[in-house]
Amino acid sequence: MNILLTHGWLRGNLGDFCISRQCIRGLRSAIPNLKIALITEPCEDWEGKREIASLVDSMAEEPYQTDRSHLFRQVDAVINAPGGGLQNRGDHRGPFMLRDAQICGALGIPHFFASHSFHPAFDVSSVERSLFIAREPESFSWLRQCGCNAVSAADLAFLEPMPEISQADRAAREKVLLFLRFDHFKEIRLEKRMLHLDGRTVELPDLPLVLASSDPRRDSPRLEELSRAWQIGYEPSIKLEHLLQSIARSAYVVSDRYHPIIFAHMLGVPFTFLERKGSLRDRGPVRCVTGSCHKLLIVGVSAGMMRVLC
């Protein structure tokens, strides 16, 4: 079987890397003798990109606006890789993702969206033939109301194996990690143990503070500036293993990036999630890690995949 995996995002965000890797591994384990071709957004070379390339049979870099219709007839199914593009109103990537689904529907080629959040601003009425893997409950409910073929699941990062943490490491947890996106808060101030973020105040534990990032390519300019101003350390992670170890050895995590929160939850590290207002994607992990997500139907990804392909 030949599968085309489209709209990959491998620009250095370790969350995107993690869910892309889990998606490919899940496909490999679910479907024997599978060949995977990946089309990803052009990006600089880095270790994560090279690892993903090693997991697929071929990889091409093309802008997300590129028309891939000539490739669809050459494969048995088209899968939209997990990640962004449909979760926020006005995202320029969304219409091109939907266009791919429309073309596949017209050609009779199986198509599905692998672990996404779906904003109601996008019109999905023309892609009802696709299978939608919804990574949080609100998207799933909305898709079902629209008559779409939807499966309820969760973010694929929940599948990532966590490192073993020794008792000595647990006892030595003595730092607070601060993950702050480059584009979220306009005003960021630190006054003693109080972190002020656009009018929101977070009281921090009385432990050493360390700025951190799972997307240093975009976050570093601002976080390096804050590190100098606040005279605290900065730990950018360019490898997922380093990110997981850093979180595992921390006493507390404060983050407006949701993958560090998922990892903190799985590692048993207390956290404060700085959820963005109106974000479906951010509300999903909150419900899962607080137990209000009725199930983590991770197997729904593979089950739904087999339903649409077989």
PDB file of C-alpha atoms in Angstrom:
ATOM      1  CA  MET A   1       0.000   0.000   0.000  1.00  0.00           C
ATOM      2  CA  ASN A   2       1.208   3.508  -0.878  1.00  0.00           C
ATOM      3  CA  ILE A   3       0.263   6.495   1.269  1.00  0.00           C
ATOM      4  CA  LEU A   4       0.934  10.176   0.679  1.00  0.00           C
ATOM      5  CA  LEU A   5       1.319  12.146   3.914  1.00  0.00           C
ATOM      6  CA  THR A   6       0.730  15.853   3.229  1.00  0.00           C
ATOM      7  CA  HIS A   7       1.208  19.141   5.083  1.00  0.00           C
ATOM      8  CA  GLY A   8       4.015  18.078   7.374  1.00  0.00           C
ATOM      9  CA  TRP A   9       5.436  20.779   9.682  1.00  0.00           C
ATOM     10  CA  LEU A  10       9.068  20.132  10.601  1.00  0.00           C
ATOM     11  CA  ARG A  11      10.410  23.618  11.220  1.00  0.00           C
ATOM     12  CA  GLY A  12      11.908  22.912  14.619  1.00  0.00           C
ATOM     13  CA  ASN A  13       8.873  22.716  16.904  1.00  0.00           C
ATOM     14  CA  LEU A  14       9.398  19.554  18.946  1.00  0.00           C
ATOM     15  CA  GLY A  15       5.664  19.126  19.438  1.00  0.00           C
ATOM     16  CA  ASP A  16       5.118  18.920  15.674  1.00  0.00           C
ATOM     17  CA  PHE A  17       8.084  16.565  15.396  1.00  0.00           C
ATOM     18  CA  CYS A  18       6.675  14.325  18.130  1.00  0.00           C
ATOM     19  CA  ILE A  19       3.204  13.948  16.634  1.00  0.00           C
ATOM     20  CA  SER A  20       4.601  13.466  13.121  1.00  0.00           C
ATOM     21  CA  ARG A  21       6.838  10.670  14.369  1.00  0.00           C
ATOM     22  CA  GLN A  22       3.988   9.026  16.256  1.00  0.00           C
ATOM     23  CA  CYS A  23       1.731   9.229  13.203  1.00  0.00           C
ATOM     24  CA  ILE A  24       4.311   7.527  10.980  1.00  0.00           C
ATOM     25  CA  ARG A  25       5.076   4.863  13.576  1.00  0.00           C
ATOM     26  CA  GLY A  26       1.356   4.192  14.007  1.00  0.00           C
ATOM     27  CA  LEU A  27       0.896   3.768  10.281  1.00  0.00           C
ATOM     28  CA  ARG A  28       3.851   1.397  10.065  1.00  0.00           C
ATOM     29  CA  SER A  29       2.546  -0.783  12.893  1.00  0.00           C
ATOM     30  CA  ALA A  30      -1.048  -0.841  11.604  1.00  0.00           C
ATOM     31  CA  ILE A  31      -0.477  -1.522   7.912  1.00  0.00           C
ATOM     32  CA  PRO A  32       1.968  -4.187   6.637  1.00  0.00           C
ATOM     33  CA  ASN A  33       4.194  -3.520   3.620  1.00  0.00           C
ATOM     34  CA  LEU A  34       3.413   0.180   3.700  1.00  0.00           C
ATOM     35  CA  LYS A  35       5.218   2.799   1.648  1.00  0.00           C
ATOM     36  CA  ILE A  36       4.952   6.393   2.893  1.00  0.00           C
ATOM     37  CA  ALA A  37       5.743   9.538   0.929  1.00  0.00           C
ATOM     38  CA  LEU A  38       5.807  12.783   2.936  1.00  0.00           C
ATOM     39  CA  ILE A  39       5.380  16.323   1.645  1.00  0.00           C
ATOM     40  CA  THR A  40       6.498  18.873   4.226  1.00  0.00           C
ATOM     41  CA  GLU A  41       6.794  22.629   4.354  1.00  0.00           C
ATOM     42  CA  PRO A  42      10.306  23.789   3.324  1.00  0.00           C
ATOM     43  CA  CYS A  43      12.544  24.216   6.360  1.00  0.00           C
ATOM     44  CA  GLU A  44      16.142  24.339   7.502  1.00  0.00           C
ATOM     45  CA  ASP A  45      18.015  21.119   8.100  1.00  0.00           C
ATOM     46  CA  TRP A  46      17.953  19.845  11.689  1.00  0.00           C
ATOM     47  CA  GLU A  47      18.167  16.512  13.478  1.00  0.00           C
ATOM     48  CA  GLY A  48      14.416  16.032  13.875  1.00  0.00           C
ATOM     49  CA  LYS A  49      13.817  16.595  10.186  1.00  0.00           C
ATOM     50  CA  ARG A  50      16.492  14.028   9.331  1.00  0.00           C
ATOM     51  CA  GLU A  51      14.926  11.475  11.688  1.00  0.00           C
ATOM     52  CA  ILE A  52      11.484  11.905  10.115  1.00  0.00           C
ATOM     53  CA  ALA A  53      13.056  11.534   6.672  1.00  0.00           C
ATOM     54  CA  SER A  54      14.569   8.228   7.795  1.00  0.00           C
ATOM     55  CA  LEU A  55      11.124   6.921   8.804  1.00  0.00           C
ATOM     56  CA  VAL A  56       9.461   7.467   5.419  1.00  0.00           C
ATOM     57  CA  ASP A  57      10.266   6.089   1.992  1.00  0.00           C
ATOM     58  CA  SER A  58      10.507   9.508   0.353  1.00  0.00           C
ATOM     59  CA  MET A  59      10.202  13.126   1.451  1.00  0.00           C
ATOM     60  CA  ALA A  60       9.718  16.280  -0.595  1.00  0.00           C
ATOM     61  CA  GLU A  61       9.657  19.910   0.536  1.00  0.00           C
ATOM     62  CA  GLU A  62       6.992  22.090  -1.041  1.00  0.00           C
ATOM     63  CA  PRO A  63       5.057  25.170   0.143  1.00  0.00           C
ATOM     64  CA  TYR A  64       1.641  24.310   1.554  1.00  0.00           C
ATOM     65  CA  GLN A  65      -0.046  26.164  -1.331  1.00  0.00           C
ATOM     66  CA  THR A  66       1.290  23.650  -3.868  1.00  0.00           C
ATOM     67  CA  ASP A  67      -1.285  21.677  -5.861  1.00  0.00           C
ATOM     68  CA  ARG A  68      -0.650  17.964  -5.206  1.00  0.00           C
ATOM     69  CA  SER A  69      -3.556  16.608  -7.261  1.00  0.00           C
ATOM     70  CA  HIS A  70      -1.238  15.025  -9.854  1.00  0.00           C
ATOM     71  CA  LEU A  71       0.283  12.908  -7.069  1.00  0.00           C
ATOM     72  CA  PHE A  72      -2.987  11.673  -5.605  1.00  0.00           C
ATOM     73  CA  ARG A  73      -3.697   9.227  -8.440  1.00  0.00           C
ATOM     74  CA  GLN A  74      -0.392   7.487  -7.721  1.00  0.00           C
ATOM     75  CA  VAL A  75      -1.256   6.454  -4.147  1.00  0.00           C
ATOM     76  CA  ASP A  76      -3.875   4.395  -2.340  1.00  0.00           C
ATOM     77  CA  ALA A  77      -4.693   7.042   0.267  1.00  0.00           C
ATOM     78  CA  VAL A  78      -3.847  10.606   1.281  1.00  0.00           C
ATOM     79  CA  ILE A  79      -3.368  11.564   4.922  1.00  0.00           C
ATOM     80  CA  ASN A  80      -3.155  15.112   6.208  1.00  0.00           C
ATOM     81  CA  ALA A  81      -0.353  15.000   8.781  1.00  0.00           C
ATOM     82  CA  PRO A  82      -1.214  15.974  12.371  1.00  0.00           C
ATOM     83  CA  GLY A  83      -0.616  19.575  13.348  1.00  0.00           C
ATOM     84  CA  GLY A  84      -1.981  23.065  12.778  1.00  0.00           C
ATOM     85  CA  GLY A  85      -3.794  24.725   9.927  1.00  0.00           C
ATOM     86  CA  LEU A  86      -7.458  24.202  10.793  1.00  0.00           C
ATOM     87  CA  GLN A  87      -7.574  25.080  14.480  1.00  0.00           C
ATOM     88  CA  ASN A  88      -7.638  28.885  14.272  1.00  0.00           C
ATOM     89  CA  ARG A  89      -9.909  31.195  12.328  1.00  0.00           C
ATOM     90  CA  GLY A  90      -8.108  32.792   9.405  1.00  0.00           C
ATOM     91  CA  ASP A  91      -5.212  30.327   9.189  1.00  0.00           C
ATOM     92  CA  HIS A  92      -4.041  30.587   5.577  1.00  0.00           C
ATOM     93  CA  ARG A  93      -3.115  26.898   5.482  1.00  0.00           C
ATOM     94  CA  GLY A  94      -6.654  25.668   6.119  1.00  0.00           C
ATOM     95  CA  PRO A  95      -8.182  26.254   2.654  1.00  0.00           C
ATOM     96  CA  PHE A  96      -5.336  24.352   0.989  1.00  0.00           C
ATOM     97  CA  MET A  97      -5.813  21.400   3.323  1.00  0.00           C
ATOM     98  CA  LEU A  98      -9.513  21.355   2.519  1.00  0.00           C
ATOM     99  CA  ARG A  99      -8.733  21.628  -1.189  1.00  0.00           C
ATOM    100  CA  ASP A 100      -6.694  18.421  -0.997  1.00  0.00           C
ATOM    101  CA  ALA A 101      -9.628  16.672   0.668  1.00  0.00           C
ATOM    102  CA  GLN A 102     -12.030  17.924  -1.999  1.00  0.00           C
ATOM    103  CA  ILE A 103      -9.793  16.658  -4.799  1.00  0.00           C
ATOM    104  CA  CYS A 104      -9.452  13.258  -3.152  1.00  0.00           C
ATOM    105  CA  GLY A 105     -13.216  13.066  -2.742  1.00  0.00           C
ATOM    106  CA  ALA A 106     -13.752  13.838  -6.415  1.00  0.00           C
ATOM    107  CA  LEU A 107     -11.201  11.202  -7.429  1.00  0.00           C
ATOM    108  CA  GLY A 108     -12.571   8.595  -5.029  1.00  0.00           C
ATOM    109  CA  ILE A 109      -9.280   8.385  -3.140  1.00  0.00           C
ATOM    110  CA  PRO A 110      -9.493   7.753   0.633  1.00  0.00           C
ATOM    111  CA  HIS A 111      -8.472  10.839   2.598  1.00  0.00           C
ATOM    112  CA  PHE A 112      -8.329  11.650   6.276  1.00  0.00           C
ATOM    113  CA  PHE A 113      -7.146  14.307   8.706  1.00  0.00           C
ATOM    114  CA  ALA A 114      -4.832  12.754  11.307  1.00  0.00           C
ATOM    115  CA  SER A 115      -5.333  14.243  14.782  1.00  0.00           C
ATOM    116  CA  HIS A 116      -6.438  17.841  14.276  1.00  0.00           C
ATOM    117  CA  SER A 117      -8.534  20.527  15.937  1.00  0.00           C
ATOM    118  CA  PHE A 118     -11.190  22.019  13.665  1.00  0.00           C
ATOM    119  CA  HIS A 119     -12.447  25.589  13.991  1.00  0.00           C
ATOM    120  CA  PRO A 120     -16.106  26.124  12.997  1.00  0.00           C
ATOM    121  CA  ALA A 121     -15.015  29.019  10.765  1.00  0.00           C
ATOM    122  CA  PHE A 122     -13.884  26.441   8.189  1.00  0.00           C
ATOM    123  CA  ASP A 123     -16.554  25.005   5.897  1.00  0.00           C
ATOM    124  CA  VAL A 124     -16.216  21.227   5.967  1.00  0.00           C
ATOM    125  CA  SER A 125     -19.443  20.534   4.074  1.00  0.00           C
ATOM    126  CA  SER A 126     -17.545  19.860   0.847  1.00  0.00           C
ATOM    127  CA  VAL A 127     -15.187  17.298   2.381  1.00  0.00           C
ATOM    128  CA  GLU A 128     -17.684  15.006   4.066  1.00  0.00           C
ATOM    129  CA  ARG A 129     -16.061  11.971   2.430  1.00  0.00           C
ATOM    130  CA  SER A 130     -12.903  12.411   4.503  1.00  0.00           C
ATOM    131  CA  LEU A 131     -12.350  10.741   7.835  1.00  0.00           C
ATOM    132  CA  PHE A 132     -11.659  13.281  10.577  1.00  0.00           C
ATOM    133  CA  ILE A 133      -9.530  12.343  13.600  1.00  0.00           C
ATOM    134  CA  ALA A 134     -10.486  14.989  16.188  1.00  0.00           C
ATOM    135  CA  ARG A 135      -7.916  15.497  18.933  1.00  0.00           C
ATOM    136  CA  GLU A 136     -10.300  17.160  21.382  1.00  0.00           C
ATOM    137  CA  PRO A 137     -14.005  16.794  22.242  1.00  0.00           C
ATOM    138  CA  GLU A 138     -15.338  20.094  20.896  1.00  0.00           C
ATOM    139  CA  SER A 139     -14.011  19.462  17.405  1.00  0.00           C
ATOM    140  CA  PHE A 140     -15.449  15.945  17.462  1.00  0.00           C
ATOM    141  CA  SER A 141     -18.904  17.161  18.525  1.00  0.00           C
ATOM    142  CA  TRP A 142     -18.942  19.922  15.919  1.00  0.00           C
ATOM    143  CA  LEU A 143     -17.835  17.573  13.136  1.00  0.00           C
ATOM    144  CA  ARG A 144     -20.564  15.088  14.025  1.00  0.00           C
ATOM    145  CA  GLN A 145     -23.129  17.890  13.983  1.00  0.00           C
ATOM    146  CA  CYS A 146     -21.924  18.743  10.470  1.00  0.00           C
ATOM    147  CA  GLY A 147     -22.518  15.151   9.395  1.00  0.00           C
ATOM    148  CA  CYS A 148     -18.818  14.361   9.029  1.00  0.00           C
ATOM    149  CA  ASN A 149     -17.278  10.944   9.545  1.00  0.00           C
ATOM    150  CA  ALA A 150     -15.339  11.706  12.726  1.00  0.00           C
ATOM    151  CA  VAL A 151     -13.363   9.709  15.281  1.00  0.00           C
ATOM    152  CA  SER A 152     -12.726  11.010  18.800  1.00  0.00           C
ATOM    153  CA  ALA A 153      -9.085  10.755  19.825  1.00  0.00           C
ATOM    154  CA  ALA A 154      -6.444  12.873  21.537  1.00  0.00           C
ATOM    155  CA  ASP A 155      -3.174  14.536  20.650  1.00  0.00           C
ATOM    156  CA  LEU A 156      -0.659  11.960  19.446  1.00  0.00           C
ATOM    157  CA  ALA A 157       1.898  13.246  21.958  1.00  0.00           C
ATOM    158  CA  PHE A 158       0.095  11.118  24.559  1.00  0.00           C
ATOM    159  CA  LEU A 159       1.650   8.103  22.800  1.00  0.00           C
ATOM    160  CA  GLU A 160       5.222   9.291  23.350  1.00  0.00           C
ATOM    161  CA  PRO A 161       7.145   7.013  25.756  1.00  0.00           C
ATOM    162  CA  MET A 162       8.387   8.898  28.808  1.00  0.00           C
ATOM    163  CA  PRO A 163      11.919   8.496  30.208  1.00  0.00           C
ATOM    164  CA  GLU A 164      12.446   6.486  33.363  1.00  0.00           C
ATOM    165  CA  ILE A 165      12.915   8.811  36.342  1.00  0.00           C
ATOM    166  CA  SER A 166      14.972   7.581  39.272  1.00  0.00           C
ATOM    167  CA  GLN A 167      14.077   8.360  42.863  1.00  0.00           C
ATOM    168  CA  ALA A 168      17.251  10.442  43.091  1.00  0.00           C
ATOM    169  CA  ASP A 169      16.175  12.550  40.115  1.00  0.00           C
ATOM    170  CA  ARG A 170      12.703  12.991  41.580  1.00  0.00           C
ATOM    171  CA  ALA A 171      14.185  14.100  44.890  1.00  0.00           C
ATOM    172  CA  ALA A 172      16.493  16.547  43.110  1.00  0.00           C
ATOM    173  CA  ARG A 173      13.719  18.419  41.320  1.00  0.00           C
ATOM    174  CA  GLU A 174      14.442  22.022  42.195  1.00  0.00           C
ATOM    175  CA  LYS A 175      13.646  24.309  39.268  1.00  0.00           C
ATOM    176  CA  VAL A 176      10.598  25.890  37.661  1.00  0.00           C
ATOM    177  CA  LEU A 177      10.492  25.793  33.858  1.00  0.00           C
ATOM    178  CA  LEU A 178       8.816  28.720  32.091  1.00  0.00           C
ATOM    179  CA  PHE A 179       7.711  28.026  28.497  1.00  0.00           C
ATOM    180  CA  LEU A 180       6.536  31.258  26.855  1.00  0.00           C
ATOM    181  CA  ARG A 181       5.609  31.429  23.174  1.00  0.00           C
ATOM    182  CA  PHE A 182       7.110  34.131  21.000  1.00  0.00           C
ATOM    183  CA  ASP A 183       3.689  35.334  19.816  1.00  0.00           C
ATOM    184  CA  HIS A 184       1.296  34.938  22.744  1.00  0.00           C
ATOM    185  CA  PHE A 185       1.715  37.571  25.457  1.00  0.00           C
ATOM    186  CA  LYS A 186       2.558  41.158  24.571  1.00  0.00           C
ATOM    187  CA  GLU A 187       3.500  42.288  28.069  1.00  0.00           C
ATOM    188  CA  ILE A 188       5.599  39.959  30.226  1.00  0.00           C
ATOM    189  CA  ARG A 189       6.921  41.094  33.613  1.00  0.00           C
ATOM    190  CA  LEU A 190       8.494  39.258  36.529  1.00  0.00           C
ATOM    191  CA  GLU A 191       8.255  40.809  40.000  1.00  0.00           C
ATOM    192  CA  LYS A 192       9.793  38.565  42.640  1.00  0.00           C
ATOM    193  CA  ARG A 193       7.643  35.393  42.437  1.00  0.00           C
ATOM    194  CA  MET A 194       4.818  36.989  40.451  1.00  0.00           C
ATOM    195  CA  LEU A 195       4.696  36.548  36.676  1.00  0.00           C
ATOM    196  CA  HIS A 196       2.519  39.168  34.954  1.00  0.00           C
ATOM    197  CA  LEU A 197       1.222  38.302  31.478  1.00  0.00           C
ATOM    198  CA  ASP A 198      -1.093  40.814  29.770  1.00  0.00           C
ATOM    199  CA  GLY A 199      -3.025  41.406  32.968  1.00  0.00           C
ATOM    200  CA  ARG A 200      -2.917  37.800  34.115  1.00  0.00           C
ATOM    201  CA  THR A 201      -0.815  37.034  37.195  1.00  0.00           C
ATOM    202  CA  VAL A 202       0.750  33.678  38.014  1.00  0.00           C
ATOM    203  CA  GLU A 203       2.374  33.057  41.397  1.00  0.00           C
ATOM    204  CA  LEU A 204       5.495  30.950  40.955  1.00  0.00           C
ATOM    205  CA  PRO A 205       6.935  28.435  43.425  1.00  0.00           C
ATOM    206  CA  ASP A 206       9.885  29.636  45.492  1.00  0.00           C
ATOM    207  CA  LEU A 207      12.461  27.768  43.414  1.00  0.00           C
ATOM    208  CA  PRO A 208      15.046  28.755  40.784  1.00  0.00           C
ATOM    209  CA  LEU A 209      13.401  29.904  37.552  1.00  0.00           C
ATOM    210  CA  VAL A 210      14.559  28.752  34.127  1.00  0.00           C
ATOM    211  CA  LEU A 211      13.125  29.863  30.796  1.00  0.00           C
ATOM    212  CA  ALA A 212      12.620  26.991  28.350  1.00  0.00           C
ATOM    213  CA  SER A 213      11.469  26.361  24.799  1.00  0.00           C
ATOM    214  CA  SER A 214      10.345  23.429  22.675  1.00  0.00           C
ATOM    215  CA  ASP A 215      10.518  25.689  19.596  1.00  0.00           C
ATOM    216  CA  PRO A 216      13.767  27.659  19.999  1.00  0.00           C
ATOM    217  CA  ARG A 217      13.958  28.779  16.369  1.00  0.00           C
ATOM    218  CA  ARG A 218      11.002  31.071  16.989  1.00  0.00           C
ATOM    219  CA  ASP A 219      11.101  31.540  20.765  1.00  0.00           C
ATOM    220  CA  SER A 220      14.793  32.223  21.371  1.00  0.00           C
ATOM    221  CA  PRO A 221      15.033  35.911  20.405  1.00  0.00           C
ATOM    222  CA  ARG A 222      12.441  36.902  22.978  1.00  0.00           C
ATOM    223  CA  LEU A 223      13.429  34.394  25.649  1.00  0.00           C
ATOM    224  CA  GLU A 224      17.105  35.303  25.421  1.00  0.00           C
ATOM    225  CA  GLU A 225      16.115  38.926  25.992  1.00  0.00           C
ATOM    226  CA  LEU A 226      14.014  37.967  29.027  1.00  0.00           C
ATOM    227  CA  SER A 227      16.823  35.764  30.328  1.00  0.00           C
ATOM    228  CA  ARG A 228      19.209  38.715  30.318  1.00  0.00           C
ATOM    229  CA  ALA A 229      16.672  41.113  31.808  1.00  0.00           C
ATOM    230  CA  TRP A 230      15.633  38.746  34.609  1.00  0.00           C
ATOM    231  CA  GLN A 231      19.112  37.258  35.100  1.00  0.00           C
ATOM    232  CA  ILE A 232      17.852  33.679  34.961  1.00  0.00           C
ATOM    233  CA  GLY A 233      18.847  30.711  32.811  1.00  0.00           C
ATOM    234  CA  TYR A 234      17.446  29.696  29.455  1.00  0.00           C
ATOM    235  CA  GLU A 235      17.270  26.054  28.299  1.00  0.00           C
ATOM    236  CA  PRO A 236      16.252  25.684  24.649  1.00  0.00           C
ATOM    237  CA  SER A 237      15.582  22.108  23.545  1.00  0.00           C
ATOM    238  CA  ILE A 238      16.451  21.063  20.013  1.00  0.00           C
ATOM    239  CA  LYS A 239      15.919  17.354  20.712  1.00  0.00           C
ATOM    240  CA  LEU A 240      12.761  15.792  22.120  1.00  0.00           C
ATOM    241  CA  GLU A 241      14.796  13.625  24.493  1.00  0.00           C
ATOM    242  CA  HIS A 242      16.386  16.737  26.020  1.00  0.00           C
ATOM    243  CA  LEU A 243      12.969  18.367  26.416  1.00  0.00           C
ATOM    244  CA  LEU A 244      11.543  15.328  28.197  1.00  0.00           C
ATOM    245  CA  GLN A 245      14.546  15.035  30.516  1.00  0.00           C
ATOM    246  CA  SER A 246      14.414  18.748  31.312  1.00  0.00           C
ATOM    247  CA  ILE A 247      10.729  18.540  32.239  1.00  0.00           C
ATOM    248  CA  ALA A 248      11.261  15.312  34.181  1.00  0.00           C
ATOM    249  CA  ARG A 249      13.931  16.986  36.326  1.00  0.00           C
ATOM    250  CA  SER A 250      11.887  20.090  37.070  1.00  0.00           C
ATOM    251  CA  ALA A 251       9.704  20.669  40.110  1.00  0.00           C
ATOM    252  CA  TYR A 252       7.069  22.706  38.287  1.00  0.00           C
ATOM    253  CA  VAL A 253       6.183  23.731  34.722  1.00  0.00           C
ATOM    254  CA  VAL A 254       4.456  26.914  33.577  1.00  0.00           C
ATOM    255  CA  SER A 255       3.693  26.902  29.866  1.00  0.00           C
ATOM    256  CA  ASP A 256       1.548  28.389  27.135  1.00  0.00           C
ATOM    257  CA  ARG A 257       2.778  25.652  24.797  1.00  0.00           C
ATOM    258  CA  TYR A 258       0.548  22.641  25.185  1.00  0.00           C
ATOM    259  CA  HIS A 259       2.969  19.803  24.401  1.00  0.00           C
ATOM    260  CA  PRO A 260       5.195  20.607  27.422  1.00  0.00           C
ATOM    261  CA  ILE A 261       2.016  20.423  29.514  1.00  0.00           C
ATOM    262  CA  ILE A 262       1.139  16.996  28.100  1.00  0.00           C
ATOM    263  CA  PHE A 263       4.658  15.798  28.893  1.00  0.00           C
ATOM    264  CA  ALA A 264       4.602  17.311  32.398  1.00  0.00           C
ATOM    265  CA  HIS A 265       1.323  15.507  33.077  1.00  0.00           C
ATOM    266  CA  MET A 266       2.700  12.165  31.910  1.00  0.00           C
ATOM    267  CA  LEU A 267       5.875  12.672  33.962  1.00  0.00           C
ATOM    268  CA  GLY A 268       3.993  13.587  37.119  1.00  0.00           C
ATOM    269  CA  VAL A 269       5.307  17.153  37.265  1.00  0.00           C
ATOM    270  CA  PRO A 270       2.866  19.800  38.597  1.00  0.00           C
ATOM    271  CA  PHE A 271       2.038  22.527  36.095  1.00  0.00           C
ATOM    272  CA  THR A 272       0.120  25.669  35.246  1.00  0.00           C
ATOM    273  CA  PHE A 273      -1.175  25.828  31.683  1.00  0.00           C
ATOM    274  CA  LEU A 274      -1.511  29.332  30.259  1.00  0.00           C
ATOM    275  CA  GLU A 275      -4.353  28.483  27.906  1.00  0.00           C
ATOM    276  CA  ARG A 276      -5.004  30.876  25.061  1.00  0.00           C
ATOM    277  CA  LYS A 277      -8.465  32.359  25.001  1.00  0.00           C
ATOM    278  CA  GLY A 278     -10.749  30.720  22.477  1.00  0.00           C
ATOM    279  CA  SER A 279      -8.251  28.032  21.496  1.00  0.00           C
ATOM    280  CA  LEU A 280      -9.874  24.663  20.776  1.00  0.00           C
ATOM    281  CA  ARG A 281      -6.455  23.058  20.624  1.00  0.00           C
ATOM    282  CA  ASP A 282      -5.495  24.340  24.067  1.00  0.00           C
ATOM    283  CA  ARG A 283      -8.758  23.241  25.668  1.00  0.00           C
ATOM    284  CA  GLY A 284      -8.262  19.677  24.437  1.00  0.00           C
ATOM    285  CA  PRO A 285      -5.131  18.840  26.456  1.00  0.00           C
ATOM    286  CA  VAL A 286      -6.602  20.554  29.517  1.00  0.00           C
ATOM    287  CA  ARG A 287      -9.577  18.198  29.475  1.00  0.00           C
ATOM    288  CA  CYS A 288      -7.411  15.167  28.863  1.00  0.00           C
ATOM    289  CA  VAL A 289      -4.876  15.863  31.602  1.00  0.00           C
ATOM    290  CA  THR A 290      -7.563  16.799  34.126  1.00  0.00           C
ATOM    291  CA  GLY A 291      -9.514  13.614  33.434  1.00  0.00           C
ATOM    292  CA  SER A 292     -12.586  15.244  31.892  1.00  0.00           C
ATOM    293  CA  CYS A 293     -11.841  13.818  28.450  1.00  0.00           C
ATOM    294  CA  HIS A 294     -14.006  10.667  28.526  1.00  0.00           C
ATOM    295  CA  LYS A 295     -11.329   8.540  26.808  1.00  0.00           C
ATOM    296  CA  LEU A 296      -7.976   8.880  25.173  1.00  0.00           C
ATOM    297  CA  LEU A 297      -9.088   6.981  22.102  1.00  0.00           C
ATOM    298  CA  ILE A 298      -5.619   6.832  20.671  1.00  0.00           C
ATOM    299  CA  VAL A 299      -6.464   3.473  19.115  1.00  0.00           C
ATOM    300  CA  GLY A 300      -9.171   5.366  17.244  1.00  0.00           C
ATOM    301  CA  VAL A 301      -6.462   6.777  15.015  1.00  0.00           C
ATOM    302  CA  SER A 302      -5.391   3.338  13.830  1.00  0.00           C
ATOM    303  CA  ALA A 303      -8.932   1.959  13.826  1.00  0.00           C
ATOM    304  CA  GLY A 304     -10.247   4.880  11.823  1.00  0.00           C
ATOM    305  CA  MET A 305      -7.309   4.632   9.481  1.00  0.00           C
ATOM    306  CA  MET A 306      -8.046   0.989   8.758  1.00  0.00           C
ATOM    307  CA  ARG A 307     -11.750   1.760   8.300  1.00  0.00           C
ATOM    308  CA  VAL A 308     -11.078   4.279   5.576  1.00  0.00           C
ATOM    309  CA  LEU A 309      -8.287   2.353   3.857  1.00  0.00           C
ATOM    310  CA  CYS A 310      -9.669  -1.179   3.865  1.00  0.00           C
TER     311      CYS A 310
END
